[in-house]
Coordinates of C-alpha atoms in Angstrom, one line a residue:
Chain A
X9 CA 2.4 11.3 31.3
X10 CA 3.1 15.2 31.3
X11 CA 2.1 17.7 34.0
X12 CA 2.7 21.1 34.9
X13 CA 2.9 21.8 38.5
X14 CA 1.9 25.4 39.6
X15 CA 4.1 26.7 42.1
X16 CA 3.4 30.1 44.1
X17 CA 6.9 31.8 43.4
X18 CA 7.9 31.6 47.1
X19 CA 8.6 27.8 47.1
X20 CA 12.0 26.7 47.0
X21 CA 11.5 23.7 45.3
X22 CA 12.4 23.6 41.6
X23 CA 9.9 23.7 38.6
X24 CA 11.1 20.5 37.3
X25 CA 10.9 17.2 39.5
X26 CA 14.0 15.2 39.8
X27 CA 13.5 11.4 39.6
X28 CA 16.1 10.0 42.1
X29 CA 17.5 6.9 42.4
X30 CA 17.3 5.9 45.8
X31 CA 20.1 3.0 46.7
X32 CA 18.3 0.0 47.9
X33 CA 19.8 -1.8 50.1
X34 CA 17.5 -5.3 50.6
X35 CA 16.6 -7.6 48.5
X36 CA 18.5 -9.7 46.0
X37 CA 16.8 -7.2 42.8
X38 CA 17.9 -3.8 43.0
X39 CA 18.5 -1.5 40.1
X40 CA 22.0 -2.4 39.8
X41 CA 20.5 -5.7 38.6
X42 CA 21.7 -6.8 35.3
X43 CA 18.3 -7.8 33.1
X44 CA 18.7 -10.7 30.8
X45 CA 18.9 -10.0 27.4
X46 CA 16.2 -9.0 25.9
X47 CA 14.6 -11.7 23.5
X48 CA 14.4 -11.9 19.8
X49 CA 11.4 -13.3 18.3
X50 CA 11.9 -15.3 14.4
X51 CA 10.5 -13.6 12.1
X52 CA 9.4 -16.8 10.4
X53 CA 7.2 -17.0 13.3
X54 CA 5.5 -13.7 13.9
X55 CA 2.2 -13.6 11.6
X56 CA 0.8 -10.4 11.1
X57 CA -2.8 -9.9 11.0
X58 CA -3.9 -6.7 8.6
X59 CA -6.9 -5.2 10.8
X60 CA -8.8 -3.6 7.6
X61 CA -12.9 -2.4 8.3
X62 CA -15.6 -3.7 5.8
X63 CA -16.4 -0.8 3.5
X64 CA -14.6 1.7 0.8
X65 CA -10.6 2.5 1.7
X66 CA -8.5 4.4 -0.3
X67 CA -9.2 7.9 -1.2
X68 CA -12.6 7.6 -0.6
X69 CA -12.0 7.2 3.5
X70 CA -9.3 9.3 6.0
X71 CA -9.7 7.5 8.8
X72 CA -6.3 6.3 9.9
X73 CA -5.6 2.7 11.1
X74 CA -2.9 2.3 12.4
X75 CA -3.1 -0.8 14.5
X76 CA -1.3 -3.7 14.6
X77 CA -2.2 -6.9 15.5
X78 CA 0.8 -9.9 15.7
X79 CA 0.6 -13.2 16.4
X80 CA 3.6 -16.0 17.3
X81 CA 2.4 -18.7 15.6
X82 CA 4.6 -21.2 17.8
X83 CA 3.0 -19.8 21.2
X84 CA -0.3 -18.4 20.0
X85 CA 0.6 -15.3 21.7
X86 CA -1.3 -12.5 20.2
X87 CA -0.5 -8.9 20.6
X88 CA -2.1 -5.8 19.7
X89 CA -0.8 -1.9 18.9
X90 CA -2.6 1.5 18.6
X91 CA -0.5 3.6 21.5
X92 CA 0.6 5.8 18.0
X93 CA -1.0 7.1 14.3
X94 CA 2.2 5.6 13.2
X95 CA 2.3 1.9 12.1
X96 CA 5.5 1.4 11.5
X97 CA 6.2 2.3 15.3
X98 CA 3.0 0.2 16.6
X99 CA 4.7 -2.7 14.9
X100 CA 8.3 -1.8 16.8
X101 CA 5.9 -1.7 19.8
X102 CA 3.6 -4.9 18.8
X103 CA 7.5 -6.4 18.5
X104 CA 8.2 -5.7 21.8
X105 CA 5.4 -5.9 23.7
X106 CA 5.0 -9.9 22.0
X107 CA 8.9 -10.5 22.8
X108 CA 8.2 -10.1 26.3
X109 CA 5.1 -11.8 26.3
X110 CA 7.0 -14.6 25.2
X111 CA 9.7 -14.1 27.9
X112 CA 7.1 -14.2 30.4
X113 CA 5.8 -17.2 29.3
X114 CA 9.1 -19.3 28.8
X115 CA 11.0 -17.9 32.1
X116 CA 8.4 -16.5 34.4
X117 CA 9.9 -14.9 37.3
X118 CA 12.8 -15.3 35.8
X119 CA 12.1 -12.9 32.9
X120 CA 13.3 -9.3 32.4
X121 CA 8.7 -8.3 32.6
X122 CA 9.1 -9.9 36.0
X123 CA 12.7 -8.6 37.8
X124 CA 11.8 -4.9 35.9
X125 CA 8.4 -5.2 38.1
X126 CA 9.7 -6.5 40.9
X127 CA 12.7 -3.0 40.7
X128 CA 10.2 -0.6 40.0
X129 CA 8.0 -2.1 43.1
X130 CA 10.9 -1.4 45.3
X131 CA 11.9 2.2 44.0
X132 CA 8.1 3.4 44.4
X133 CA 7.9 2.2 47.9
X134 CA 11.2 4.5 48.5
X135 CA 9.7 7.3 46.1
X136 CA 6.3 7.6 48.0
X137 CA 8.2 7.3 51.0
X138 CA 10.2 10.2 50.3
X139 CA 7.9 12.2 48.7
X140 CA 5.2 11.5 51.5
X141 CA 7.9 13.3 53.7
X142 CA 8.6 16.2 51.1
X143 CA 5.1 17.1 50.6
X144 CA 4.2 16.7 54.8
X145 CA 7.2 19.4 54.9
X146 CA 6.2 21.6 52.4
X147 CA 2.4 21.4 53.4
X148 CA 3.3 22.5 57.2
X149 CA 5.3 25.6 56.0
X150 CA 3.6 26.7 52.7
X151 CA 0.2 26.4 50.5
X152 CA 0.9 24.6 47.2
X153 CA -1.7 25.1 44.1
X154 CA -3.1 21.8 42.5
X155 CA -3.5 21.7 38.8
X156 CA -7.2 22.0 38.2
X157 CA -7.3 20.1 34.9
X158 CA -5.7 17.0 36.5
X159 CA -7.7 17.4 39.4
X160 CA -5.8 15.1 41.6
X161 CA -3.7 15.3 44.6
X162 CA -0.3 16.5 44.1
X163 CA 0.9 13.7 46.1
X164 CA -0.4 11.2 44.2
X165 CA 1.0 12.8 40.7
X166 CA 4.1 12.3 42.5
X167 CA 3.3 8.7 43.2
X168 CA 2.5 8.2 39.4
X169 CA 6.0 9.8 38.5
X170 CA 7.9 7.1 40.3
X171 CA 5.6 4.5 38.8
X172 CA 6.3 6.0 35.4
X173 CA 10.3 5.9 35.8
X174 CA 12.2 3.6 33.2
X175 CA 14.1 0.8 34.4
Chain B
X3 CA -25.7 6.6 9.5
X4 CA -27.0 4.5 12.3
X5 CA -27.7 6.3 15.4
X6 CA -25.5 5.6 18.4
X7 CA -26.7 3.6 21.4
X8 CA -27.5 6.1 24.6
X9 CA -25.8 3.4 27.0
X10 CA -22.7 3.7 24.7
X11 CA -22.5 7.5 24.9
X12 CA -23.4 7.6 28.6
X13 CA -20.5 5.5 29.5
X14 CA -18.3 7.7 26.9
X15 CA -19.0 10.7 28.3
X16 CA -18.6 9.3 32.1
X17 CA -15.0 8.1 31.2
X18 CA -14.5 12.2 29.7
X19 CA -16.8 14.6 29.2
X20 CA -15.1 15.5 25.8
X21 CA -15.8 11.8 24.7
X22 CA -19.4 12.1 23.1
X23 CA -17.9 14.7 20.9
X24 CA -15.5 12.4 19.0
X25 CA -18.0 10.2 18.9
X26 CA -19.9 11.9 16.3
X27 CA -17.1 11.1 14.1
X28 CA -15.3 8.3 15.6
X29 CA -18.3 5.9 16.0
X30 CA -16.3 3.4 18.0
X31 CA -15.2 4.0 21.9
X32 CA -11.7 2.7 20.8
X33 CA -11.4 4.9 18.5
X34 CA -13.1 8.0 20.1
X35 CA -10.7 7.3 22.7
X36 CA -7.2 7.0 20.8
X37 CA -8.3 10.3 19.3
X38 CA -8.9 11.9 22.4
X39 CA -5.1 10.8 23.5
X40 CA -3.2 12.3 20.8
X41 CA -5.4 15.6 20.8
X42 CA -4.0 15.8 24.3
X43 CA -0.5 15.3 23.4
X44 CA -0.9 17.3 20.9
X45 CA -1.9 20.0 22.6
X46 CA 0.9 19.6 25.7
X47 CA 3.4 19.6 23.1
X48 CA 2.3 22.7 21.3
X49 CA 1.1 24.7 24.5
X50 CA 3.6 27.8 25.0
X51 CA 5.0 26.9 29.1
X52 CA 3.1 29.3 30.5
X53 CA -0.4 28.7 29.4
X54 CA -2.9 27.4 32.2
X55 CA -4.7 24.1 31.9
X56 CA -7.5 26.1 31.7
X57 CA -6.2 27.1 28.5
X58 CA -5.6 24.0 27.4
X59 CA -8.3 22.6 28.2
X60 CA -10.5 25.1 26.5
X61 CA -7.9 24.6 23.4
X62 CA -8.8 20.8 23.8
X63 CA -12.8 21.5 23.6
X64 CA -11.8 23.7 20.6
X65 CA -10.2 20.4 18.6
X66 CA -12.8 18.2 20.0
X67 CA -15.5 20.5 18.6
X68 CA -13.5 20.7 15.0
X69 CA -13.3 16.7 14.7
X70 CA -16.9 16.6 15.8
X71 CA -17.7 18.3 12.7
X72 CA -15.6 16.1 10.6
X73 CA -12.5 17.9 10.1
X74 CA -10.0 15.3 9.4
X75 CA -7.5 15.0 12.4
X76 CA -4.5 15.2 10.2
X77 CA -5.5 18.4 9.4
X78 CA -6.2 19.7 13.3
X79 CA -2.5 17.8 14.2
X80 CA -1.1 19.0 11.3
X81 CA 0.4 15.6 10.2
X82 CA 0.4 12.0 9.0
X83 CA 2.7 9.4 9.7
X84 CA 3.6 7.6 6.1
X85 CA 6.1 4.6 6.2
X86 CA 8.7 6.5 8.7
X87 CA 8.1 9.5 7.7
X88 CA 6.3 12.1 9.3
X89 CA 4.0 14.0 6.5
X90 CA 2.8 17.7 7.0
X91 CA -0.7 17.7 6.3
X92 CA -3.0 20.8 5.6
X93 CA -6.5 21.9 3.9
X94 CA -6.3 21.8 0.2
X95 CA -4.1 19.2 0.0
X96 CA -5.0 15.8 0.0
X97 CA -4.0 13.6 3.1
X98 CA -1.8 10.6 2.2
X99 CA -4.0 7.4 2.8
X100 CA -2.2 4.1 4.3
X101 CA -3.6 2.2 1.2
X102 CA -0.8 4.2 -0.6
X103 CA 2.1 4.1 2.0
X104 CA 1.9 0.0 2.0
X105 CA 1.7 0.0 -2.1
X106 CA 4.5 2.4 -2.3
X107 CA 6.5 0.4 0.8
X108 CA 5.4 -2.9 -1.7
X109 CA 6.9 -1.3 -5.0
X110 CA 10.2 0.0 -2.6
X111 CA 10.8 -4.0 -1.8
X112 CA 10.0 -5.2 -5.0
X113 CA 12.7 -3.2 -6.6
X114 CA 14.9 -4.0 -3.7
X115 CA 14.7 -7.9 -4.0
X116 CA 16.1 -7.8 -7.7
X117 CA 19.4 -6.7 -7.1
X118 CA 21.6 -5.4 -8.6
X119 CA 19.3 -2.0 -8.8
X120 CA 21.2 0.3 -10.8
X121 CA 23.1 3.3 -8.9
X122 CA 20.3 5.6 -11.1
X123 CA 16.9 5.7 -11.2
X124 CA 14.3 7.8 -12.5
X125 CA 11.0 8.3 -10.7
X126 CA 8.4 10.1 -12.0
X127 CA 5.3 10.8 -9.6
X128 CA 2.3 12.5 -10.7
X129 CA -0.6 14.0 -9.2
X130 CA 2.1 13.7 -6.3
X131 CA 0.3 16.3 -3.6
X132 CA 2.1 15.9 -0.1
X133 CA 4.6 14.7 -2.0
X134 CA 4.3 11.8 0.1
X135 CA 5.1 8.9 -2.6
X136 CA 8.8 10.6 -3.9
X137 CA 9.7 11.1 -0.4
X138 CA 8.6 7.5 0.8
X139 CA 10.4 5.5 -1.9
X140 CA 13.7 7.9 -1.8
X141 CA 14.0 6.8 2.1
X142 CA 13.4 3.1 1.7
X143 CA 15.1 2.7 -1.7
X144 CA 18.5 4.5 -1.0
X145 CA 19.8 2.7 2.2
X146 CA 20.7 -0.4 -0.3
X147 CA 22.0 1.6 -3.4
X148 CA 25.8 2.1 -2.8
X149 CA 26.1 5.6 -4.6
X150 CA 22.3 6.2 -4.9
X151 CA 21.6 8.4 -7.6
X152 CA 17.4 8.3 -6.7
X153 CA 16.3 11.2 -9.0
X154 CA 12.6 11.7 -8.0
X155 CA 10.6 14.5 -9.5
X156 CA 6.7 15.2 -8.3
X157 CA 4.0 17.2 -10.0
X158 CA 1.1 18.6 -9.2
X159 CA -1.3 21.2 -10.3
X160 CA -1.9 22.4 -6.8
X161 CA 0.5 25.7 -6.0
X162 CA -0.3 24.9 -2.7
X163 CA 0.4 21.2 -2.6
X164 CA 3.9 21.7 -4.4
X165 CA 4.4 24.3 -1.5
X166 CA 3.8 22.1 1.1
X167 CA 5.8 19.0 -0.8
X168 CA 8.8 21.2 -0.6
X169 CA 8.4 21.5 3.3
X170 CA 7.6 17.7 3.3
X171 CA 11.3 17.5 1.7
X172 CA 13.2 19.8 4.3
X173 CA 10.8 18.5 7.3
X174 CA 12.0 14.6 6.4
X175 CA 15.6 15.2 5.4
X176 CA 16.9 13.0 7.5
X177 CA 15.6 9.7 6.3
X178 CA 17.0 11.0 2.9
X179 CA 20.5 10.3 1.5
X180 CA 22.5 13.7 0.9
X181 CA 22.7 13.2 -2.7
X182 CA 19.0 12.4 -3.0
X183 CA 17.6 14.6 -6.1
X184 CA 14.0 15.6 -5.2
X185 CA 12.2 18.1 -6.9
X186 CA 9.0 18.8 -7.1
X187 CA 6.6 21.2 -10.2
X188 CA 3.4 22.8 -10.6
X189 CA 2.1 21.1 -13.4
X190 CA -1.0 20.3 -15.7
X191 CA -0.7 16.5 -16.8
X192 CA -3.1 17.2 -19.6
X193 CA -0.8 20.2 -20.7
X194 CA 1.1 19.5 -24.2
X195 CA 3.2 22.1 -23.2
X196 CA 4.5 20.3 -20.3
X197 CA 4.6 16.9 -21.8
X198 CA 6.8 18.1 -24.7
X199 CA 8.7 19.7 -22.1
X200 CA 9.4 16.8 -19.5
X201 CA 9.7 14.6 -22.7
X202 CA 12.7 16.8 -23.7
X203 CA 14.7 16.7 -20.4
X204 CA 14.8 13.1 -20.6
X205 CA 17.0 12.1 -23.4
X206 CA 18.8 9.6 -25.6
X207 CA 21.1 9.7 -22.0
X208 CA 18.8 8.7 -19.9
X209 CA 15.0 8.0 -19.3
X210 CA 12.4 7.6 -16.4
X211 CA 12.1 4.4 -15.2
X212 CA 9.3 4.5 -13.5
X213 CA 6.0 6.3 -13.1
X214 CA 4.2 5.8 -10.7
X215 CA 0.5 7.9 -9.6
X216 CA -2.5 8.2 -7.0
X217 CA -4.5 10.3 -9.3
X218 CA -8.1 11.3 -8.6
X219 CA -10.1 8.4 -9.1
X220 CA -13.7 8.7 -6.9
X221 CA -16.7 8.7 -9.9
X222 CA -19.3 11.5 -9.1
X223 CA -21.2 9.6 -8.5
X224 CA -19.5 7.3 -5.8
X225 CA -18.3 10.3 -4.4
X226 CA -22.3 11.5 -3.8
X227 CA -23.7 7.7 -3.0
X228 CA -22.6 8.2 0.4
X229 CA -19.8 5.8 -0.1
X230 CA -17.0 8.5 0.2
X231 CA -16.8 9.6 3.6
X232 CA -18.5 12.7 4.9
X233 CA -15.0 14.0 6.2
X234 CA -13.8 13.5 3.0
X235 CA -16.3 15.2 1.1
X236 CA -16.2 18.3 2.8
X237 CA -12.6 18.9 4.0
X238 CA -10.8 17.5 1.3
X239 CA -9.7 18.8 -1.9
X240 CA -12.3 17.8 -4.4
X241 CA -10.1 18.2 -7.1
X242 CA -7.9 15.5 -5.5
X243 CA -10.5 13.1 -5.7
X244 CA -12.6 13.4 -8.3
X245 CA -10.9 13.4 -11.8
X246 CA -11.9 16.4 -14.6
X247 CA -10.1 17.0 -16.8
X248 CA -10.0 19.6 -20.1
X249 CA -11.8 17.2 -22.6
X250 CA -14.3 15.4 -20.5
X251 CA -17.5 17.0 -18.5
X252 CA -18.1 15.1 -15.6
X253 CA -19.8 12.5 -16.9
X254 CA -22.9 10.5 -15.3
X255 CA -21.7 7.0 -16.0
X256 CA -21.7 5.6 -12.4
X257 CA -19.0 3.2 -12.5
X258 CA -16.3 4.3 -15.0
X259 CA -16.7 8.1 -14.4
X260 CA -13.8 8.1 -12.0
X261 CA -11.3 6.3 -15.2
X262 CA -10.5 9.6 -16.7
X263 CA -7.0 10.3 -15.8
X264 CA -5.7 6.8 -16.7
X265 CA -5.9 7.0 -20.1
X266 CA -3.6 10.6 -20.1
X267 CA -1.5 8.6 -17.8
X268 CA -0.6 5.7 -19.9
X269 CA -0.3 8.4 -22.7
X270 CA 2.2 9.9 -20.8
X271 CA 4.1 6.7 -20.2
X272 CA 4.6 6.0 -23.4
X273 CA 5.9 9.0 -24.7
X274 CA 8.5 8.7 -21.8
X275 CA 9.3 5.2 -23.0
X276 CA 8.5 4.1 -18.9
X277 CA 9.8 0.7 -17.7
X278 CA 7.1 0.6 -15.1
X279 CA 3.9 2.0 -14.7
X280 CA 1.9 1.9 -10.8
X281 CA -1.2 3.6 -10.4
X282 CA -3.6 3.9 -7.4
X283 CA -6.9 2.8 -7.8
X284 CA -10.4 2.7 -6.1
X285 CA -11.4 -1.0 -6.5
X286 CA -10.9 -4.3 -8.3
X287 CA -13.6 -3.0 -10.8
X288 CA -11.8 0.0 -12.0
X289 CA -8.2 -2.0 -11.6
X290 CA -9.9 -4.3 -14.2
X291 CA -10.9 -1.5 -16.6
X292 CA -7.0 -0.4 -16.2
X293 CA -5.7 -3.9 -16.7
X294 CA -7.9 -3.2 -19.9
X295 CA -6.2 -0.5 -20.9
X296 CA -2.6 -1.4 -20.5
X297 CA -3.6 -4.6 -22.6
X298 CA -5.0 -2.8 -25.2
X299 CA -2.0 -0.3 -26.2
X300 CA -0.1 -3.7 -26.0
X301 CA 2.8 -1.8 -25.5
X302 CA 3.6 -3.5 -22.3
X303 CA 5.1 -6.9 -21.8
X304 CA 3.1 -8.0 -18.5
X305 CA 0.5 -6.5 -16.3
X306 CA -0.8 -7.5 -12.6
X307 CA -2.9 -6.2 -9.6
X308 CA -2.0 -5.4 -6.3
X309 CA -4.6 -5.7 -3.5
X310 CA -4.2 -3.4 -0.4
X311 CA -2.0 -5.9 1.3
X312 CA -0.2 -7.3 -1.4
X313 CA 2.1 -9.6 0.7
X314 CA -0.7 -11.6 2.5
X315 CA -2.4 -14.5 1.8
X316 CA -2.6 -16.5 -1.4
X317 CA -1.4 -20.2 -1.7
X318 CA 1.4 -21.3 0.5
X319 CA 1.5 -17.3 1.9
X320 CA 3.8 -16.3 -1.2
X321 CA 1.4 -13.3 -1.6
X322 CA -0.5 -14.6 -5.2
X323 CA -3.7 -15.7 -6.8
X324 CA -4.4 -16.2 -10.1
X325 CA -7.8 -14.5 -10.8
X326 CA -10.3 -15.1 -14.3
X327 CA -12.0 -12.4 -16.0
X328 CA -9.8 -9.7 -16.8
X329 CA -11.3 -7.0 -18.7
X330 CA -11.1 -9.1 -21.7
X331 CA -12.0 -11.8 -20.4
X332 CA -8.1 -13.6 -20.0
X333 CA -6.6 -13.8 -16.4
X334 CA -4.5 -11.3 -14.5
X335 CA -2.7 -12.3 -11.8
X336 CA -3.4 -10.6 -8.4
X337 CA -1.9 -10.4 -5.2
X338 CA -2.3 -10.2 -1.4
X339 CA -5.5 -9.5 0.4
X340 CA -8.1 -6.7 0.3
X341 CA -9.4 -4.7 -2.2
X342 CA -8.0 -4.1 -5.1
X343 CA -5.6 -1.1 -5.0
X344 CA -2.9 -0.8 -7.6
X345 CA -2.4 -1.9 -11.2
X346 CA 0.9 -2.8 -12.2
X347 CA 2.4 -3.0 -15.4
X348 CA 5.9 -3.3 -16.7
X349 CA 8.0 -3.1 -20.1
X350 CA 10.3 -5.9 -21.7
X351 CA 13.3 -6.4 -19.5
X352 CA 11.4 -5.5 -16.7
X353 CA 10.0 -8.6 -15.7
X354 CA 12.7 -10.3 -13.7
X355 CA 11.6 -7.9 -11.4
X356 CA 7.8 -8.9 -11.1
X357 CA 7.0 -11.9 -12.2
X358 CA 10.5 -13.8 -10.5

């Protein structure tokens, strides 16, 4: 997710937000955490489904599908892809997105979907603490613009960036 | 077209106002809303730092408003993603259809499972436009050829289209090998001139092994019959899509009025002396009519058809059917699932390849 934050010139903050790893210091999961490996799904056993629309294709149409639809036979697991126009990377995506499901499944909380939740749980409740007392600082002293297209609170952009950070 | 339910577009345009606009040519809420997505991204990563999002946002109506009309949205982003490539797309040039990425990527693996493939090979690619097909094969065929010599030459009788196939070649250079000989020429297929030419370069050293072509294949009249998109119609090259060529008037016959090329194209392969011939085309009907015509120059040891997913389905999932009533009334095999999309036919020694 990209923003632009509009700063009046007299702020001494920097245009670009830092995403900083705070050091957690309870719990057993922190970021340090080694994840499990990730999985790696048989090819034998991933079936993929070719999502086509009734009607004329070729020339005649240029209307881009590009999902993906894959299915682990052994599981039943079914998994679906149209983040890009590109199928080739739905299908990387499809991949993952199915690996994990199957993670999930076999090792619960065990599984890298679960300990990477239960990491990025703990950093936004450190992020949102911190940035509740950046932006209570910097709304005492000075007035900050908020983006009109977004229309939301800065705050909670800032909220969303911590949720957004890769583990 | 059927009208679109009220409820549907209420709750479209409640989720963004810009919604109901895709709409008009997304017809689907999915859809509608992918589109919306990548306009957006499209439009952060283009925007110069310093524009407002009022800007942008009136740059987003802008797109919104184009694809409402029809305009394809390759040509508002500029692009098409083909295999792994990234394709620059733009008006007057056809935009490369998926139907032709997963035929190509099917020939590519093809070739690839009957090693050894020699360090050489000769491509020849006409009616080529984006250039799309050379550049595809090049990128999936060289990574297992030690030493690839890929020689892959495009031609097209669009200026522009050769144009922008040469910045398709620089924009994807680096899924190509450094040796990779691409070239690509404005052409006439039907010209004598050319064909005596391109006859010439090829010699008693070496000849092309392969020619391979999407040409223009939509019949007037299918093109009219509302069964060629509107978006199609009006933003895309007719020329692209609709074959006439220098001895033929458009001709009225519904069904076989979009055949013209393929005749000049077998022509063409054997004067070249081609080991494999793959050409695009509309529907099982017409790939019949060209199984037809390979059979009848009987120049060619073995012919099949490829359906728009040619690895799926068929008995025990191997990809193949057996289907009746060629053109002349004896079986041509067939494979995969979907509509029939490519005709396939190959020389003697040529058939380890297809048929193993």
């Amino acid at each position: 997710m990209l923003f632009r934050v509009h700063r009046t010139p007299s702020t001494a903050l920097k245009h670009t937000v830092h995403l900083v790893r705070k050091k957690l210091s309870t719990s057993h999961v922190t970021a340090a955490t080694q994840l499990p490996r990730r999985l790696t799904v048989n090819e034998k056993d991933i079936e993929e489904a070719f999502l086509k629309g009734s009607g004329p294709g070729g020339q005649k149409i240029n209307k881009t599908s590009s999902a993906v639809q894959l299915k682990h036979v052994p599981t039943g697991i079914v998994v679906k892809s149209q983040a890009t126009r590109s199928r080739s990377q739905n299908r990387k995506i499809a991949r993952q997105n199915l690996a994990e499901k199957i993670e999930e499944l076999e090792k619960g909380p065990e599984s890298r979907t679960a300990l990477k939740a239960e990491i990025k749980r703990k950093q936004k409740a450190s992020k949102s603490k911190k940035a509740r007392r950046k932006y209570r600082a910097l709304q005492d002293n000075r007035a900050v613009e908020v983006d009109e297209e977004e229309g939301t609170d800065l705050e909670n952009r800032m909220e969303d960036e911590a949720r957004e950070e890769r583990v | 077209m059927p009208r679109l339910p009220t409820s549907l577009l209420r709750r479209a345009r409640h989720e963004h106002s810009l919604l109901p606009l895709l709409f008009r040519t997304c017809r689907d809420l999915p859809s509608a809303r992918n589109e919306l997505r990548w306009l957006r991204e499209h439009i952060l990563e283009t925007a110069s730092p310093k524009s407002p999002p009022s800007t942008r946002h009136q740059r987003l109506y802008e797109l919104c408003l184009q694809r409402s009309k029809g305009k394809p949205l390759q040509y508002i982003l500029g692009s098409q993603p083909f295999g792994n490539l990234e394709i620059l797309c733009k008006p007057g040039v056809l935009i490369p259809r998926p139907e032709t990425d997963l035929l190509t990527t099917h020939l590519a693996q093809t070739l690839l499972s009957y090693p050894p493939l020699p360090p050489t090979i000769h491509i020849l690619d006409l009616c080529t436009g984006t250039g799309c097909i050379p550049l595809l094969l090049h990128s999936l065929l060289h990574p297992s050829i030690p030493h690839p010599h890929i020689h892959i030459h495009g031609i097209d009788i669009s200026p522009l289209a050769m144009s922008l196939a040469r910045k398709n070649l620089h924009h994807n250079t680096r899924h190509l090998h450094p040796s990779s000989q691409i070239s690509f020429q404005q052409a006439d297929i039907f010209d004598t001139e050319w064909l005596n030419g391109i006859k010439a370069e090829s010699s008693k050293k070496w000849k092309w092994d392969i020619l391979i072509s999407n040409p223009p294949y939509i019949s007037p009249h299918a093109f009219n019959n509302g069964s060629t998109a509107r978006s199609v119609r009006n933003y895309e090259p007719k020329i692209a899509l609709v074959p006439t060529t220098p001895t033929y008037s458009s001709t009225d016959a519904p069904e076989t009025g979009g055949d013209m090329f393929y005749p000049r194209l077998l022509h063409i392969a054997n004067e070249l002396q081609v080991g494999v011939f793959v050409v695009e085309v509309a529907d099982m009907a017409q790939a019949k009519r060209v199984v037809g015509m390979v059979r009848e120059r009987g120049a060619w040891e073995g012919v099949e058809v490829w359906r728009d997913f040619p690895e799926q389905g068929g008995r025990d999932g191997t990809g193949e059917v057996v289907e009746v009533d060629g053109r002349d009334g004896r079986d041509v095999r067939v494979r995969g699932e979907g509509e029939g999309r490519a005709v396939v036919a190959w020389r003697e020694g040529w058939g380890g390849v297809f048929e193993g």
